[in-house]
CSV table of C-alpha atoms in Angstrom, one decimal:
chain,number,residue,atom,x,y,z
A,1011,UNK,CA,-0.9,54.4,-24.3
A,1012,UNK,CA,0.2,50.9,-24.5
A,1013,UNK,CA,0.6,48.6,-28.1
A,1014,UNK,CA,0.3,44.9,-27.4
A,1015,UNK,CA,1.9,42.3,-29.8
A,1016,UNK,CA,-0.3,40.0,-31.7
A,1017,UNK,CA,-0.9,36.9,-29.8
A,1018,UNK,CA,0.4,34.3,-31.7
A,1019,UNK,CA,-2.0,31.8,-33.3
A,1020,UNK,CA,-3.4,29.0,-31.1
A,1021,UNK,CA,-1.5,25.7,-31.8
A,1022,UNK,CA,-3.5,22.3,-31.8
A,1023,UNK,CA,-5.4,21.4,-28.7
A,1024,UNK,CA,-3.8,18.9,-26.5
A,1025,UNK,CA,-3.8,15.2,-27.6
A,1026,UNK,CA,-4.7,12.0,-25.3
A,1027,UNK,CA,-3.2,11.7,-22.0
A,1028,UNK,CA,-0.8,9.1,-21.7
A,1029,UNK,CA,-1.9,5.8,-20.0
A,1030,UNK,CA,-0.6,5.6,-16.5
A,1031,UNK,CA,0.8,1.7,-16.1
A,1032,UNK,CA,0.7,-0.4,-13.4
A,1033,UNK,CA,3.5,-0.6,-12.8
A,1034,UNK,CA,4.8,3.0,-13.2
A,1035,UNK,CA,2.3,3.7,-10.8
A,1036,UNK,CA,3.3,1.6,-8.2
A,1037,UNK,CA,6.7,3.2,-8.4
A,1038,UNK,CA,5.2,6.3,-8.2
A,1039,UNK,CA,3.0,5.5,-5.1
A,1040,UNK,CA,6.1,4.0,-3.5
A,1041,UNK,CA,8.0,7.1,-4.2
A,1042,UNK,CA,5.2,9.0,-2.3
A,1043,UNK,CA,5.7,6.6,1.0
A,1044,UNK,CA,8.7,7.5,1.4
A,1045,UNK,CA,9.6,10.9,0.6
A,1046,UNK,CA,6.1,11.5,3.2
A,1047,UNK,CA,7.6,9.1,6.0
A,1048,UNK,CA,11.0,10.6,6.0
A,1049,UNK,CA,9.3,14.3,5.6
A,1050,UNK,CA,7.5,13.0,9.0
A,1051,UNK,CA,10.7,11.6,10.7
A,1052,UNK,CA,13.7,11.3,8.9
A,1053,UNK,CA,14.7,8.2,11.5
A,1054,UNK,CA,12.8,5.9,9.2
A,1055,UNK,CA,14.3,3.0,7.0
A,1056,UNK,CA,13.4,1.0,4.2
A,1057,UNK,CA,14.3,-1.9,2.2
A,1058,UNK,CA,12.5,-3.4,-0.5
A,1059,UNK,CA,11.7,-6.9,-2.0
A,1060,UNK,CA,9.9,-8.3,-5.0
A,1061,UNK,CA,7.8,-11.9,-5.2
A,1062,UNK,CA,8.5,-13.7,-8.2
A,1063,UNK,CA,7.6,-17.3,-7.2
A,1064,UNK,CA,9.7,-16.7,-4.4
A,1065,UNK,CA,10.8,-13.6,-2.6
A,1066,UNK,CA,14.1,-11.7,-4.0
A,1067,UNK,CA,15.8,-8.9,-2.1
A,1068,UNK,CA,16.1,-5.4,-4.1
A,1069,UNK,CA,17.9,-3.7,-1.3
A,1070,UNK,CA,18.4,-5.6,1.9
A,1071,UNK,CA,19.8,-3.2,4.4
A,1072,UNK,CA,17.8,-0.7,5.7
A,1073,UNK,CA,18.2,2.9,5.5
A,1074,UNK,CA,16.8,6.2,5.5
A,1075,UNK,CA,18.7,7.2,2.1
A,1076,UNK,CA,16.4,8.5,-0.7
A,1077,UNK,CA,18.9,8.3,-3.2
A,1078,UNK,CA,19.1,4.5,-2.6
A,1079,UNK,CA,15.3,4.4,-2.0
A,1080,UNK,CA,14.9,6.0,-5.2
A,1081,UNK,CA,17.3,3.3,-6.9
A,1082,UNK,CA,16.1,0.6,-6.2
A,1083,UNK,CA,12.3,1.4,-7.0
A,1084,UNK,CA,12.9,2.8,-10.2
A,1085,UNK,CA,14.7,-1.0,-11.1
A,1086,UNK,CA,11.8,-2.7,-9.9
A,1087,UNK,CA,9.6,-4.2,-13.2
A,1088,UNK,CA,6.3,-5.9,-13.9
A,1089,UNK,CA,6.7,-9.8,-15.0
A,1090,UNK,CA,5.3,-10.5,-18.6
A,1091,UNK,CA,4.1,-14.2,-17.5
A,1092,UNK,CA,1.7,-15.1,-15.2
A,1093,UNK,CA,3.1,-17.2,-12.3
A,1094,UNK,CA,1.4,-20.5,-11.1
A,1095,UNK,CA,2.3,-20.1,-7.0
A,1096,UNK,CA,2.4,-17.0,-5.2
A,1097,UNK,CA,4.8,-18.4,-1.8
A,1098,UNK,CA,5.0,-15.8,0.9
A,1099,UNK,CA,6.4,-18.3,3.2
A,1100,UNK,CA,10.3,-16.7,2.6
A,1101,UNK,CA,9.0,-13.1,2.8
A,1102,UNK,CA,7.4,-13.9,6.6
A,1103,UNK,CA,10.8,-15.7,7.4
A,1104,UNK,CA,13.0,-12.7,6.4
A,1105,UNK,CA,10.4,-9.6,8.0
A,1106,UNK,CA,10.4,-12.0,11.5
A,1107,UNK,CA,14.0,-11.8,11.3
A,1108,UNK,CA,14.5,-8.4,10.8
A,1109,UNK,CA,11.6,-7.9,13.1
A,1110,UNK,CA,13.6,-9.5,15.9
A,1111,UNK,CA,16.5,-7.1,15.1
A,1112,UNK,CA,14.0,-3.8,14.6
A,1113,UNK,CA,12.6,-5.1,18.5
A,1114,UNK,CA,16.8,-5.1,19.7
A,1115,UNK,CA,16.7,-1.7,18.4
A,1116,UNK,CA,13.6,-0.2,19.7
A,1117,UNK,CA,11.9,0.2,16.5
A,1118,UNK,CA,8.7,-1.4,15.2
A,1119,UNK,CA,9.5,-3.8,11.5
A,1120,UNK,CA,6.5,-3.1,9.0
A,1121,UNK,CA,5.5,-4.8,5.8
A,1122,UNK,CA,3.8,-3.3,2.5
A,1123,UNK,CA,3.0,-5.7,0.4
A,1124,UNK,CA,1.6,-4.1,-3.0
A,1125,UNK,CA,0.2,-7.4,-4.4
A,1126,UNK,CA,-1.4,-7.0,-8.1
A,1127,UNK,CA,-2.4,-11.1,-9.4
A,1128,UNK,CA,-5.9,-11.6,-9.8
A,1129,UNK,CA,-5.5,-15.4,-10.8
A,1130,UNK,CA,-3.1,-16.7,-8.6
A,1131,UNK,CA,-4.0,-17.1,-4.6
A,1132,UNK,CA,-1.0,-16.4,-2.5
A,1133,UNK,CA,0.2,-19.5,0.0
A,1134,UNK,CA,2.4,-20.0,3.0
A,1135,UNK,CA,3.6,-22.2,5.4
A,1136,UNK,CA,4.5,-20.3,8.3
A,1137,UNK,CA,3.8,-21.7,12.1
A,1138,UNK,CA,2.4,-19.8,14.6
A,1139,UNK,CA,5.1,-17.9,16.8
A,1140,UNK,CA,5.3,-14.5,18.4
A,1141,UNK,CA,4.4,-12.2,16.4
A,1142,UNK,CA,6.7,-9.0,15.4
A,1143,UNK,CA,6.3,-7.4,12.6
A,1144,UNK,CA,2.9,-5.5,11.3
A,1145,UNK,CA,1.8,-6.4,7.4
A,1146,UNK,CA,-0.1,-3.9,5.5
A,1147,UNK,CA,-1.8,-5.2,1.8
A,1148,UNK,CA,-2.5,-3.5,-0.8
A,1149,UNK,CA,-4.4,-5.5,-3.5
A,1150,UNK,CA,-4.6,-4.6,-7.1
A,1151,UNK,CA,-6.9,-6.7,-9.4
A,1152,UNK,CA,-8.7,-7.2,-12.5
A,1153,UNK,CA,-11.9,-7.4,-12.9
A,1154,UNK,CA,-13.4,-11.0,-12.0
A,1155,UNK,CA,-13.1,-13.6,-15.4
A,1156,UNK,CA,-12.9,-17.2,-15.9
A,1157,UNK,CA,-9.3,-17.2,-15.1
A,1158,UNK,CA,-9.5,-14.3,-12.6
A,1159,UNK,CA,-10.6,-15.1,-8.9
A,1160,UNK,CA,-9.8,-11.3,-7.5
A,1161,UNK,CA,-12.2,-12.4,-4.7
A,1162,UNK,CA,-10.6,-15.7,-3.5
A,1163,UNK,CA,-7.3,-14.0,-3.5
A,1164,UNK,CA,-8.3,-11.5,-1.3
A,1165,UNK,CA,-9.7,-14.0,1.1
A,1166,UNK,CA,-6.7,-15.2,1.1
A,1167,UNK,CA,-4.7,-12.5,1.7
A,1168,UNK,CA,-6.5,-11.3,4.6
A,1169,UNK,CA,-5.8,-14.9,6.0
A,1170,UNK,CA,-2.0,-14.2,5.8
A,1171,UNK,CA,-2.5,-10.9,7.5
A,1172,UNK,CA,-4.6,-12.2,10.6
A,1173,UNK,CA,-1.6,-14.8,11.0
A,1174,UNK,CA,1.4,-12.8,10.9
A,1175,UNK,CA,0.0,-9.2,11.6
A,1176,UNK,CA,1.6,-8.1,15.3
A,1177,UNK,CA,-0.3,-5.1,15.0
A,1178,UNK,CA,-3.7,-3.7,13.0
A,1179,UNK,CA,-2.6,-4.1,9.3
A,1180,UNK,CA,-4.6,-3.0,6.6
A,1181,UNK,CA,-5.7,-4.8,3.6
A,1182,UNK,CA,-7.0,-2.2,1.1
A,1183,UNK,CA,-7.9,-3.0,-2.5
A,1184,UNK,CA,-9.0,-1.5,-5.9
A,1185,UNK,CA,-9.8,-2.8,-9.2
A,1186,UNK,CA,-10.0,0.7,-11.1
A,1187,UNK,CA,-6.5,0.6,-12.3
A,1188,UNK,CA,-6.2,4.1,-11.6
A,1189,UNK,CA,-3.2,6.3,-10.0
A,1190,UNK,CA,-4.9,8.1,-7.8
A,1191,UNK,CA,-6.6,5.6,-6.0
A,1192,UNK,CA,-3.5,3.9,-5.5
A,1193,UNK,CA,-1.8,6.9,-4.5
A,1194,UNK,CA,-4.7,7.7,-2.1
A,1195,UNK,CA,-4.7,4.2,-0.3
A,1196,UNK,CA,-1.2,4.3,0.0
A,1197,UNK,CA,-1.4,8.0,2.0
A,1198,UNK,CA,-4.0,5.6,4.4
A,1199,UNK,CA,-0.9,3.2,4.6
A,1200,UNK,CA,1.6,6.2,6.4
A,1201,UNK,CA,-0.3,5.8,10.0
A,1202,UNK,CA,1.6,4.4,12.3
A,1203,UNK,CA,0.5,1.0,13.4
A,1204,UNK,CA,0.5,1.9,17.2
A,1205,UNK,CA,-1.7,4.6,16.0
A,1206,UNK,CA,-4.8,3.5,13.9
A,1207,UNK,CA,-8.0,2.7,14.1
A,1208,UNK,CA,-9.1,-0.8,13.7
A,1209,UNK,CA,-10.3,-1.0,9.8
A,1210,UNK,CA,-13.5,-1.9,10.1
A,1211,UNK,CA,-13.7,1.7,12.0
A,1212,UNK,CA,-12.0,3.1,9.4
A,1213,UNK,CA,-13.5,5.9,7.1
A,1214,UNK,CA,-11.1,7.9,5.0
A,1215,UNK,CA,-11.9,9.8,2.6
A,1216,UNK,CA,-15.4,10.9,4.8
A,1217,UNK,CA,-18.0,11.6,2.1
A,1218,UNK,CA,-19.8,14.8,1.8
A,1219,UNK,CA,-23.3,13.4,2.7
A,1220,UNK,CA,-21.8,12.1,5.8
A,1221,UNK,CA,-20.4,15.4,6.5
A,1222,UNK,CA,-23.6,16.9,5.9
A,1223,UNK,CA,-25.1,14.9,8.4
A,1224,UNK,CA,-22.5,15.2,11.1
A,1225,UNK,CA,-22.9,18.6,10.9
A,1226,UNK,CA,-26.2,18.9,11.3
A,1227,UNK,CA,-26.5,16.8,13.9
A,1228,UNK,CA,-24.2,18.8,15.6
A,1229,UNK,CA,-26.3,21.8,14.9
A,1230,UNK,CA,-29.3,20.5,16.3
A,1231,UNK,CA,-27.4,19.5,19.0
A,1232,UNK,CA,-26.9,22.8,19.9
A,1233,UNK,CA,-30.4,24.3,19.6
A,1234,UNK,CA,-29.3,25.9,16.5
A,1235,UNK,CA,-32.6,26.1,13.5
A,1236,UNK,CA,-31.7,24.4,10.5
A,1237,UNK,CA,-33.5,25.1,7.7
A,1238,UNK,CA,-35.3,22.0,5.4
């Protein structure tokens, strides 16, 4: 025979989930790119950059350290104004630099560009010249408003990734302000650029009716009945 204690009275239920910020989220997501690229191959490097009106350099030198990763993402912070211009014109001039050094080295330079305005179309003035560097986008927005234009800037950011893009970059957006989304475009982002798709051929996450389909079509293929 056994005697059980008296389970102690249940305590109030669980309150609201915190809300998730923007820009925690980011930090988060950013986190996940690169404890998952090292986990992949610990050979890779990273510095980071924020825009401003300009371009500002958080960590300049490359390297595969998490610890200094992990610093200078968590001192990265959301503005509280809007800004006017958004000038990527400096951030192409530094990432074909250090693309001409990654080429010297026999690595390949890419760019993520998290970009989150949705009044403010980006600009540049960059000439056309060899091309050595890859730039991947991801685009958060707001929904559109008489003084949002989510739309416009995304034309033109997919404008400044067809000019400086050396190999297939992505441009992936979402206006659902929600973690996981960002979290799952930016798994998308950790292919290689020497090993994707093109995006239009793109189709991650499959959905289930697709699947559905594929696989009977594949059962059909092989003379097996499939019941209606």
């Amino acid at each position: 025979m056994a005697t059980d204690p008296t389970p102690p009275a249940p305590g109030p239920g669980p309150g609201p989930r915190p809300v998730v910020r923007r820009m925690d989220a980011v930090r988060q997501a950013l986190l996940l790119f690169v404890h998952s690229k090292l986990t992949m191959c610990p050979d890779h490097r990273f510095a980071f950059a924020s825009i401003g009106e300009t371009v500002s350099m958080i960590k300049k030198d490359f390297s595969s350290d998490v610890g200094s990763a992990m610093e200078a993402i968590h001192s990265l912070s959301a503005s509280e104004s809007r800004y006017a211009t958004a000038d990527l014109t400096q951030l192409f001039k530094i990432a074909y630099h250090e693309g001409k050094i990654a080429e010297s080295q026999g690595r390949l330079l890419r760019v993520v560009l998290i970009y989150c305005r949705s009044s403010t179309k980006p600009h540049h003035q960059w000439p056309v010249k060899p091309k050595n560097f890859t730039l991947d986008i991801i685009y958060l927005h707001d929904k559109p408003t008489a003084d949002n234009c989510p739309q416009k800037v995304y034309d033109a950011l997919v404008d400044a990734l067809e000019h400086v893009s050396q190999y297939e970059g992505y441009i992936l957006e979402t206006g659902q302000g929600l973690a996981r989304v960002l979290f799952r475009l930016m798994c998308i982002l950790l292919s290689h650029p020497l090993q994707r798709c093109i995006q239009d051929d793109l189709d991650i996450p499959k959905q289930v009716a697709k699947k559905t389909l594929a696989v009977e079509a594949a059962q059909n293929e092989d003379g097996t009945p499939v019941s209606s």
